[in-house]
mmCIF file of C-alpha atoms and ligand atoms in Angstrom:
data_model
loop_
_atom_site.group_PDB
_atom_site.id
_atom_site.type_symbol
_atom_site.label_atom_id
_atom_site.label_comp_id
_atom_site.label_asym_id
_atom_site.label_seq_id
_atom_site.Cartn_x
_atom_site.Cartn_y
_atom_site.Cartn_z
ATOM 1 C CA MET A 194 -10.393 -14.390 -15.730
ATOM 2 C CA THR A 195 -7.821 -13.203 -13.880
ATOM 3 C CA GLN A 196 -7.051 -9.457 -13.766
ATOM 4 C CA THR A 197 -3.660 -8.089 -14.814
ATOM 5 C CA ILE A 198 -2.413 -4.169 -14.580
ATOM 6 C CA PRO A 199 -2.159 -2.417 -18.077
ATOM 7 C CA ALA A 200 1.974 -2.608 -18.588
ATOM 8 C CA GLU A 201 1.823 1.094 -19.627
ATOM 9 C CA LEU A 202 -0.030 2.532 -16.317
ATOM 10 C CA ALA A 203 2.127 0.128 -14.266
ATOM 11 C CA HIS A 204 6.072 1.222 -16.325
ATOM 12 C CA ARG A 205 4.517 4.994 -15.139
ATOM 13 C CA VAL A 206 4.852 3.962 -11.639
ATOM 14 C CA LYS A 207 7.521 5.530 -9.240
ATOM 15 C CA LEU A 208 5.700 5.687 -6.216
ATOM 16 C CA VAL A 209 2.923 3.483 -4.813
ATOM 17 C CA ILE A 210 0.437 3.693 -1.871
ATOM 18 C CA PHE A 211 -0.768 1.812 0.402
ATOM 19 C CA ASP A 212 -3.524 2.891 2.855
ATOM 20 C CA VAL A 213 -3.707 0.635 5.705
ATOM 21 C CA ASP A 214 -6.633 -0.461 7.337
ATOM 22 C CA GLY A 215 -9.076 -2.555 5.067
ATOM 23 C CA VAL A 216 -5.985 -2.859 2.653
ATOM 24 C CA LEU A 217 -3.372 -4.364 4.776
ATOM 25 C CA THR A 218 -4.976 -5.152 7.637
ATOM 26 C CA ASP A 219 -8.784 -7.026 7.043
ATOM 27 C CA SER A 220 -10.163 -3.705 8.601
ATOM 28 C CA GLY A 221 -9.863 -4.632 12.096
ATOM 29 C CA LEU A 222 -9.497 -2.744 15.380
ATOM 30 C CA TYR A 223 -8.552 -4.941 18.604
ATOM 31 C CA VAL A 224 -9.714 -2.232 21.356
ATOM 32 C CA GLY A 225 -9.024 -2.831 25.635
ATOM 33 C CA GLU A 226 -7.237 -2.210 28.240
ATOM 34 C CA THR A 227 -4.498 -3.095 30.164
ATOM 35 C CA ALA A 228 -4.974 -4.278 33.592
ATOM 36 C CA ASP A 229 -3.553 -0.785 34.559
ATOM 37 C CA GLY A 230 -6.128 1.215 32.398
ATOM 38 C CA VAL A 231 -3.817 2.003 29.597
ATOM 39 C CA ASP A 232 -6.001 1.629 26.075
ATOM 40 C CA VAL A 233 -4.375 -1.025 23.827
ATOM 41 C CA GLU A 234 -5.324 -1.485 19.750
ATOM 42 C CA LEU A 235 -4.334 -3.936 17.863
ATOM 43 C CA LYS A 236 -4.031 -4.820 14.566
ATOM 44 C CA ARG A 237 -2.850 -8.060 12.208
ATOM 45 C CA PHE A 238 -0.852 -8.051 9.428
ATOM 46 C CA ASP A 239 0.125 -10.472 7.205
ATOM 47 C CA ILE A 240 3.381 -11.261 6.338
ATOM 48 C CA GLN A 241 3.879 -12.227 2.687
ATOM 49 C CA ASP A 242 2.156 -8.623 2.346
ATOM 50 C CA GLY A 243 4.717 -7.335 4.175
ATOM 51 C CA VAL A 244 7.347 -9.635 1.714
ATOM 52 C CA GLY A 245 5.205 -7.569 -1.151
ATOM 53 C CA ILE A 246 5.880 -4.489 -0.480
ATOM 54 C CA LYS A 247 9.605 -5.379 0.751
ATOM 55 C CA MET A 248 10.148 -7.016 -3.839
ATOM 56 C CA LEU A 249 8.670 -2.969 -4.914
ATOM 57 C CA MET A 250 11.215 -1.223 -2.359
ATOM 58 C CA TRP A 251 13.476 -4.019 -4.009
ATOM 59 C CA SER A 252 12.183 -3.625 -7.113
ATOM 60 C CA GLY A 253 13.508 0.739 -6.733
ATOM 61 C CA LEU A 254 9.834 1.673 -6.589
ATOM 62 C CA ASP A 255 9.460 3.978 -4.119
ATOM 63 C CA VAL A 256 6.338 3.331 -0.662
ATOM 64 C CA VAL A 257 4.838 5.609 1.379
ATOM 65 C CA ILE A 258 2.160 4.739 3.684
ATOM 66 C CA VAL A 259 -0.816 6.728 4.454
ATOM 67 C CA SER A 260 -3.298 6.215 6.959
ATOM 68 C CA GLY A 261 -6.547 7.710 7.868
ATOM 69 C CA ARG A 262 -5.612 7.002 11.410
ATOM 70 C CA VAL A 263 -3.047 7.749 14.075
ATOM 71 C CA SER A 264 -2.003 4.516 15.326
ATOM 72 C CA LYS A 265 0.960 3.207 16.657
ATOM 73 C CA ALA A 266 0.815 -0.773 15.799
ATOM 74 C CA THR A 267 0.538 1.245 12.086
ATOM 75 C CA SER A 268 4.094 2.514 12.889
ATOM 76 C CA ILE A 269 5.554 -0.493 14.501
ATOM 77 C CA ARG A 270 4.583 -1.957 11.287
ATOM 78 C CA ALA A 271 6.102 0.616 8.669
ATOM 79 C CA ARG A 272 9.135 0.272 11.344
ATOM 80 C CA GLU A 273 9.432 -3.654 10.763
ATOM 81 C CA LEU A 274 8.753 -3.059 6.503
ATOM 82 C CA GLY A 275 12.158 -0.428 6.816
ATOM 83 C CA VAL A 276 8.899 1.988 5.096
ATOM 84 C CA GLU A 277 10.562 5.908 6.111
ATOM 85 C CA GLU A 278 7.625 7.434 4.626
ATOM 86 C CA CYS A 279 4.625 7.026 7.314
ATOM 87 C CA TYR A 280 2.147 9.077 7.083
ATOM 88 C CA GLN A 281 -1.128 8.919 10.224
ATOM 89 C CA GLU A 282 -3.615 11.119 9.368
ATOM 90 C CA PRO A 283 -6.456 12.192 11.711
ATOM 91 C CA ASP A 284 -9.758 12.601 9.659
ATOM 92 C CA ALA A 285 -8.560 10.790 6.954
ATOM 93 C CA HIS A 286 -6.666 14.336 5.217
ATOM 94 C CA LYS A 287 -5.192 12.233 2.713
ATOM 95 C CA LEU A 288 -4.726 14.435 -0.368
ATOM 96 C CA ARG A 289 -3.158 17.368 1.664
ATOM 97 C CA VAL A 290 -0.635 14.564 2.507
ATOM 98 C CA VAL A 291 0.014 13.155 -0.932
ATOM 99 C CA GLU A 292 0.083 16.889 -2.702
ATOM 100 C CA ARG A 293 3.158 17.685 -0.229
ATOM 101 C CA ILE A 294 4.722 14.418 -1.060
ATOM 102 C CA LEU A 295 4.474 14.929 -4.331
ATOM 103 C CA ASP A 296 6.183 17.762 -4.553
ATOM 104 C CA GLU A 297 8.780 17.212 -2.572
ATOM 105 C CA LYS A 298 9.703 14.140 -4.730
ATOM 106 C CA GLY A 299 8.478 16.347 -7.845
ATOM 107 C CA LEU A 300 6.874 14.044 -9.138
ATOM 108 C CA ASP A 301 3.150 13.681 -11.353
ATOM 109 C CA TRP A 302 -0.297 11.876 -10.355
ATOM 110 C CA ASP A 303 0.041 9.812 -12.778
ATOM 111 C CA ASP A 304 3.953 8.624 -11.364
ATOM 112 C CA VAL A 305 2.088 7.619 -8.445
ATOM 113 C CA ALA A 306 0.067 4.025 -8.003
ATOM 114 C CA MET A 307 -2.468 3.992 -5.151
ATOM 115 C CA ILE A 308 -4.318 0.662 -3.543
ATOM 116 C CA GLY A 309 -7.347 1.615 -1.263
ATOM 117 C CA ASP A 310 -10.849 0.192 0.026
ATOM 118 C CA ASP A 311 -12.853 2.591 1.065
ATOM 119 C CA ILE A 312 -13.785 6.510 0.697
ATOM 120 C CA PRO A 313 -11.103 8.074 2.614
ATOM 121 C CA ASP A 314 -8.831 6.860 -0.081
ATOM 122 C CA LEU A 315 -11.014 8.803 -2.369
ATOM 123 C CA ALA A 316 -9.903 12.090 -2.597
ATOM 124 C CA VAL A 317 -6.048 10.972 -4.165
ATOM 125 C CA MET A 318 -7.598 8.322 -5.647
ATOM 126 C CA ARG A 319 -9.629 9.839 -8.247
ATOM 127 C CA ARG A 320 -6.736 11.043 -9.408
ATOM 128 C CA VAL A 321 -3.412 8.993 -8.822
ATOM 129 C CA GLY A 322 -2.195 7.038 -12.345
ATOM 130 C CA LEU A 323 -2.967 3.925 -11.731
ATOM 131 C CA LYS A 324 -5.497 2.891 -8.695
ATOM 132 C CA ALA A 325 -5.601 -0.596 -7.599
ATOM 133 C CA ALA A 326 -9.185 -2.308 -4.706
ATOM 134 C CA VAL A 327 -8.855 -4.536 -2.743
ATOM 135 C CA ALA A 328 -11.745 -7.239 -3.194
ATOM 136 C CA ASN A 329 -13.703 -6.009 -0.414
ATOM 137 C CA ALA A 330 -13.783 -2.172 -2.059
ATOM 138 C CA THR A 331 -16.713 -0.187 -1.032
ATOM 139 C CA GLY A 332 -18.562 0.995 -4.105
ATOM 140 C CA PRO A 333 -16.660 4.332 -5.024
ATOM 141 C CA ILE A 334 -13.343 2.756 -4.384
ATOM 142 C CA ALA A 335 -14.694 -0.722 -6.956
ATOM 143 C CA GLU A 336 -15.933 1.753 -9.507
ATOM 144 C CA ILE A 337 -12.942 3.735 -10.526
ATOM 145 C CA ALA A 338 -10.328 1.159 -9.993
ATOM 146 C CA ASP A 339 -8.131 0.312 -12.848
ATOM 147 C CA TRP A 340 -7.557 -2.906 -11.294
ATOM 148 C CA THR A 341 -8.910 -5.205 -8.057
ATOM 149 C CA ALA A 342 -7.318 -7.730 -6.214
ATOM 150 C CA SER A 343 -9.324 -11.544 -5.983
ATOM 151 C CA LYS A 344 -8.167 -11.114 -2.125
ATOM 152 C CA ARG A 345 -9.386 -9.028 0.757
ATOM 153 C CA GLY A 346 -7.787 -6.227 2.158
ATOM 154 C CA GLY A 347 -5.662 -7.979 5.260
ATOM 155 C CA HIS A 348 -5.849 -11.108 3.353
ATOM 156 C CA GLY A 349 -3.398 -11.359 0.128
ATOM 157 C CA ALA A 350 -4.728 -8.189 -1.564
ATOM 158 C CA ALA A 351 -1.672 -5.865 -0.669
ATOM 159 C CA ARG A 352 -0.072 -8.997 -2.437
ATOM 160 C CA GLU A 353 -1.301 -9.728 -5.095
ATOM 161 C CA PHE A 354 -1.169 -6.483 -6.180
ATOM 162 C CA THR A 355 2.717 -6.003 -5.731
ATOM 163 C CA ASP A 356 2.983 -9.215 -7.096
ATOM 164 C CA GLU A 357 1.332 -8.025 -9.760
ATOM 165 C CA LEU A 358 2.623 -4.087 -10.644
ATOM 166 C CA LEU A 359 5.853 -6.419 -10.788
ATOM 167 C CA ARG A 360 5.008 -8.050 -12.727
ATOM 168 C CA ALA A 361 3.501 -5.684 -14.797
ATOM 169 C CA ARG A 362 6.727 -4.219 -15.130
ATOM 170 C CA GLY A 363 8.745 -7.415 -15.954
ATOM 171 C CA ASP A 364 10.543 -6.609 -12.590
ATOM 172 C CA LEU A 365 8.260 -10.019 -11.130
ATOM 173 C CA ALA A 366 11.032 -12.615 -12.197
ATOM 174 C CA ASP A 367 14.359 -10.354 -11.369
ATOM 175 C CA VAL A 368 12.897 -9.474 -8.198
ATOM 176 C CA VAL A 369 12.675 -12.767 -6.751
ATOM 177 C CA GLU A 370 16.006 -14.485 -8.272
ATOM 178 C CA ARG A 371 17.875 -11.663 -6.853
ATOM 179 C CA TYR A 372 16.625 -11.969 -3.447
ATOM 180 C CA VAL A 373 16.838 -15.579 -4.045
ATOM 181 C CA ALA A 374 20.856 -15.881 -5.341
ATOM 182 C CA GLU A 375 21.377 -13.013 -2.048
ATOM 183 C CA ARG A 376 20.680 -15.820 -0.241
ATOM 184 C CA SER A 377 22.263 -18.518 -1.987
ATOM 185 C CA GLY A 378 26.047 -17.066 -0.950
ATOM 186 C CA THR A 379 27.753 -18.722 1.805
HETATM 187 MG MG1 MG B 1417 -9.170 2.438 4.978
#
């Protein structure tokens, strides 16, 4: 059975928060150093997830990235996606960041959706109106999720979420057709 996001939760959403490690990636890090001794950290992102994030923005939703680690790879990916609000909080102090975002935007917790995978997301996810989990989310996140992807983080979970959120809002077909129409002109 394919799980669906309840329409009443989906329609309230104005802001979507993405965790990075374990949601937009498979949680793995490639670490090493260059011949010059410079530390290197690489992450693998999924292109289809990125299209899904852009689709949310095209539909008029606000998208922010909130990571509990500081990584250049995350900054580069956010920039590529056009996500201007990318917060990287050392030691995963995500709650205070999100409280500030809501304050600045004048939003309530019920206006927010978040997809997460592990306990660094828990303090925020306990408060948001729509809680989404990747298939391989750890226990505390899986237990509170309103919706759980069938796919794992970094392997399509984020796209599954964005497609399902747009479908539940009745926007999915429109966003796809607008995208195609804008690329069908001469
Ligand atoms: Mg994570």
